[in-house]
Amino acid sequence: MKVGGSSDSNQLEKLGRSSRRGSANGSKETAATTASDSISFSDLSSRLQELEKTLATSEEFDAGRVESIKQAIRDGQFLVDSGVVADKLLQSVQELLGTTA
């Protein structure tokens, strides 16, 4: 594939000229319409933004505990209790479905 041929550069120049002309003419229209534009957020959207701010500033996990688990995995000493994992998984699914056992 040939890149940068004369026909490619000619097409790019034409495209650039037409977009500059369009933006020069369109800028007056855009400036006139943006003065009256407004945005409003729903109550849910506002609450989500507040939640995002709260989560961004809070510590979500214990970094020391994470590091100790990583070290135990590296050392081959981390044991997984499959019964506990299964119980927690079932509990999580029940919460998601909105049912209790």
XYZ file of N, CA and C in Angstrom:
303
model
N 0.848 -1.182 0.000
C 0.000 0.000 0.000
C 0.882 1.229 0.000
N 0.590 2.154 -0.872
C 1.377 3.365 -0.990
C 0.725 4.470 -0.172
N 1.509 5.088 0.692
C 1.014 6.160 1.546
C 1.733 7.444 1.171
N 0.989 8.534 1.139
C 1.611 9.827 0.912
C 1.772 10.194 -0.545
N 1.046 9.533 -1.427
C 1.104 9.889 -2.835
C 0.512 11.263 -3.078
N 0.719 11.817 -4.273
C 0.237 13.159 -4.565
C -1.284 13.241 -4.533
N -1.969 12.179 -4.932
C -3.431 12.234 -4.910
C -3.938 12.258 -3.470
N -3.233 11.564 -2.559
C -3.626 11.587 -1.149
C -3.462 12.985 -0.572
N -2.349 13.630 -0.859
C -2.114 14.956 -0.301
C -3.079 15.973 -0.884
N -3.444 15.835 -2.153
C -4.419 16.745 -2.759
C -5.783 16.596 -2.092
N -6.178 15.354 -1.818
C -7.460 15.137 -1.168
C -7.458 15.713 0.238
N -6.347 15.579 0.958
C -6.252 16.122 2.300
C -6.335 17.641 2.290
N -5.691 18.274 1.306
C -5.747 19.731 1.201
C -7.176 20.201 0.931
N -7.892 19.518 0.029
C -9.275 19.886 -0.275
C -10.151 19.720 0.965
N -9.944 18.633 1.674
C -10.721 18.379 2.878
C -10.451 19.448 3.928
N -9.196 19.823 4.091
C -8.835 20.858 5.054
C -9.451 22.195 4.713
N -9.431 22.557 3.440
C -10.013 23.828 3.024
C -11.516 23.852 3.250
N -12.198 22.749 2.916
C -13.651 22.734 3.082
C -14.030 22.738 4.555
N -13.251 22.069 5.411
C -13.592 22.071 6.837
C -13.315 23.432 7.464
N -12.277 24.134 6.983
C -12.004 25.478 7.507
C -13.112 26.438 7.121
N -13.605 26.319 5.886
C -14.702 27.177 5.457
C -15.966 26.877 6.266
N -16.230 25.601 6.497
C -17.414 25.222 7.260
C -17.322 25.688 8.696
N -16.144 25.607 9.288
C -16.015 26.020 10.685
C -16.078 27.534 10.808
N -15.600 28.253 9.796
C -15.671 29.712 9.855
C -17.119 30.173 9.779
N -17.889 29.528 8.916
C -19.291 29.904 8.789
C -20.114 29.388 9.968
N -19.779 28.213 10.452
C -20.563 27.590 11.507
C -20.274 28.144 12.884
N -19.155 28.825 13.074
C -18.809 29.298 14.410
C -19.778 30.361 14.906
N -20.312 31.192 14.012
C -21.274 32.209 14.414
C -22.561 31.555 14.888
N -22.984 30.502 14.180
C -24.208 29.804 14.561
C -24.019 29.113 15.911
N -22.887 28.494 16.107
C -22.627 27.779 17.349
C -22.608 28.740 18.525
N -21.977 29.868 18.359
C -21.909 30.844 19.444
C -23.302 31.341 19.804
N -24.156 31.499 18.819
C -25.502 32.008 19.076
C -26.353 30.970 19.797
N -26.177 29.695 19.488
C -27.025 28.676 20.093
C -26.530 28.259 21.468
N -25.245 28.354 21.757
C -24.757 27.907 23.054
C -25.179 28.825 24.185
N -25.497 30.059 23.898
C -25.904 30.981 24.948
C -27.229 30.560 25.579
N -28.116 29.901 24.832
C -29.417 29.521 25.366
C -29.493 28.048 25.761
N -28.450 27.264 25.518
C -28.457 25.850 25.877
C -28.330 25.682 27.381
N -29.001 24.661 27.912
C -28.871 24.367 29.337
C -28.946 22.860 29.545
N -28.374 22.431 30.647
C -28.354 21.012 30.984
C -28.908 20.862 32.390
N -29.772 19.880 32.574
C -30.256 19.583 33.916
C -30.094 18.089 34.171
N -29.736 17.746 35.405
C -29.519 16.361 35.775
C -30.687 15.875 36.614
N -31.001 14.614 36.455
C -32.059 14.032 37.276
C -31.547 13.849 38.700
N -32.470 13.593 39.623
C -32.105 13.367 41.021
C -31.182 12.162 41.139
N -31.460 11.113 40.386
C -30.634 9.911 40.422
C -29.213 10.215 39.950
N -29.085 10.992 38.908
C -27.774 11.360 38.400
C -26.982 12.144 39.431
N -27.642 13.061 40.101
C -26.975 13.850 41.141
C -26.523 12.960 42.286
N -27.365 12.004 42.687
C -26.997 11.081 43.758
C -25.824 10.202 43.350
N -25.802 9.768 42.083
C -24.677 8.957 41.588
C -23.374 9.749 41.614
N -23.431 11.024 41.260
C -22.235 11.855 41.303
C -21.725 12.003 42.727
N -22.632 12.173 43.679
C -22.234 12.272 45.079
C -21.598 10.972 45.555
N -22.173 9.842 45.150
C -21.635 8.533 45.521
C -20.244 8.330 44.947
N -20.036 8.734 43.698
C -18.713 8.622 43.076
C -17.678 9.419 43.855
N -18.044 10.626 44.285
C -17.124 11.456 45.067
C -16.792 10.796 46.395
N -17.808 10.231 47.041
C -17.600 9.565 48.331
C -16.681 8.361 48.171
N -16.928 7.551 47.153
C -16.098 6.365 46.930
C -14.670 6.734 46.556
N -14.498 7.821 45.840
C -13.158 8.233 45.425
C -12.312 8.654 46.622
N -12.940 9.162 47.676
C -12.181 9.642 48.830
C -12.084 8.616 49.949
N -12.861 7.529 49.878
C -12.835 6.545 50.960
C -11.888 5.398 50.641
N -11.365 4.780 51.696
C -10.499 3.620 51.536
C -11.398 2.401 51.400
N -11.319 1.716 50.269
C -12.216 0.603 50.007
C -11.675 -0.728 50.520
N -10.407 -0.822 50.818
C -9.833 -2.079 51.253
C -8.659 -1.814 52.189
N -8.285 -2.845 52.914
C -7.171 -2.771 53.844
C -5.904 -3.189 53.097
N -5.079 -2.223 52.759
C -3.878 -2.497 51.965
C -2.930 -3.451 52.693
N -2.845 -3.347 54.004
C -1.979 -4.239 54.765
C -2.430 -5.684 54.670
N -3.742 -5.875 54.752
C -4.286 -7.242 54.649
C -4.046 -7.798 53.248
N -4.235 -6.980 52.241
C -4.002 -7.421 50.860
C -2.544 -7.849 50.700
N -1.638 -7.068 51.241
C -0.215 -7.404 51.122
C 0.112 -8.707 51.854
N -0.493 -8.927 53.035
C -0.227 -10.167 53.765
C -0.767 -11.388 53.018
N -1.917 -11.233 52.353
C -2.462 -12.332 51.551
C -1.558 -12.603 50.352
N -1.071 -11.552 49.717
C -0.143 -11.730 48.594
C 1.104 -12.489 49.025
N 1.616 -12.119 50.177
C 2.819 -12.780 50.675
C 2.536 -14.251 50.976
N 1.383 -14.550 51.569
C 1.019 -15.934 51.860
C 0.889 -16.745 50.574
N 0.349 -16.136 49.535
C 0.237 -16.820 48.237
C 1.630 -17.097 47.683
N 2.518 -16.100 47.746
C 3.893 -16.281 47.261
C 4.602 -17.410 47.999
N 4.353 -17.483 49.313
C 5.021 -18.490 50.138
C 4.342 -19.853 50.060
N 3.209 -19.928 49.389
C 2.486 -21.192 49.281
C 1.757 -21.562 50.551
N 1.462 -20.602 51.397
C 0.816 -20.866 52.671
C -0.644 -20.423 52.716
N -1.148 -19.875 51.626
C -2.526 -19.394 51.604
C -3.457 -20.573 51.366
N -4.360 -20.802 52.291
C -5.311 -21.909 52.192
C -6.704 -21.361 51.903
N -7.396 -22.010 50.996
C -8.753 -21.612 50.636
C -9.714 -22.646 51.197
N -10.670 -22.188 51.987
C -11.707 -23.063 52.521
C -12.864 -23.055 51.522
N -12.981 -24.111 50.744
C -13.982 -24.157 49.675
C -15.405 -24.066 50.218
N -15.635 -24.565 51.421
C -16.967 -24.471 52.031
C -17.358 -23.031 52.296
N -16.432 -22.238 52.801
C -16.692 -20.826 53.070
C -16.930 -20.079 51.755
N -16.115 -20.379 50.749
C -16.280 -19.734 49.446
C -17.660 -20.052 48.874
N -18.067 -21.304 48.951
C -19.381 -21.707 48.427
C -20.504 -21.010 49.181
N -20.399 -20.949 50.500
C -21.430 -20.278 51.297
C -21.550 -18.802 50.945
N -20.404 -18.134 50.818
C -20.410 -16.699 50.472
C -20.962 -16.475 49.070
N -20.632 -17.374 48.155
C -21.132 -17.255 46.791
C -22.650 -17.398 46.764
N -23.164 -18.391 47.479
C -24.618 -18.567 47.547
C -25.297 -17.371 48.208
N -24.691 -16.853 49.251
C -25.250 -15.682 49.933
C -25.301 -14.484 48.980
N -24.250 -14.295 48.211
C -24.192 -13.182 47.275
C -25.267 -13.315 46.189
N -25.437 -14.519 45.673
C -26.448 -14.755 44.641
C -27.839 -14.509 45.195
N -28.082 -14.968 46.439
C -29.386 -14.748 47.045
C -29.659 -13.258 47.241
N -28.652 -12.498 47.619
C -28.822 -11.051 47.777
C -29.129 -10.395 46.443
N -28.442 -10.835 45.402
C -28.680 -10.264 44.071
C -30.084 -10.572 43.576
N -30.563 -11.766 43.880
C -31.899 -12.162 43.449
C -32.990 -11.645 44.367
N -32.593 -11.152 45.541
C -33.560 -10.604 46.462
C -34.301 -11.655 47.257
N -33.697 -12.812 47.386
C -34.330 -13.887 48.164
C -33.457 -14.234 49.350
N -34.072 -14.816 50.363
C -33.302 -15.274 51.519
C -33.619 -16.732 51.762
N -32.650 -17.451 52.287
C -32.856 -18.885 52.530
C -33.413 -19.118 53.905
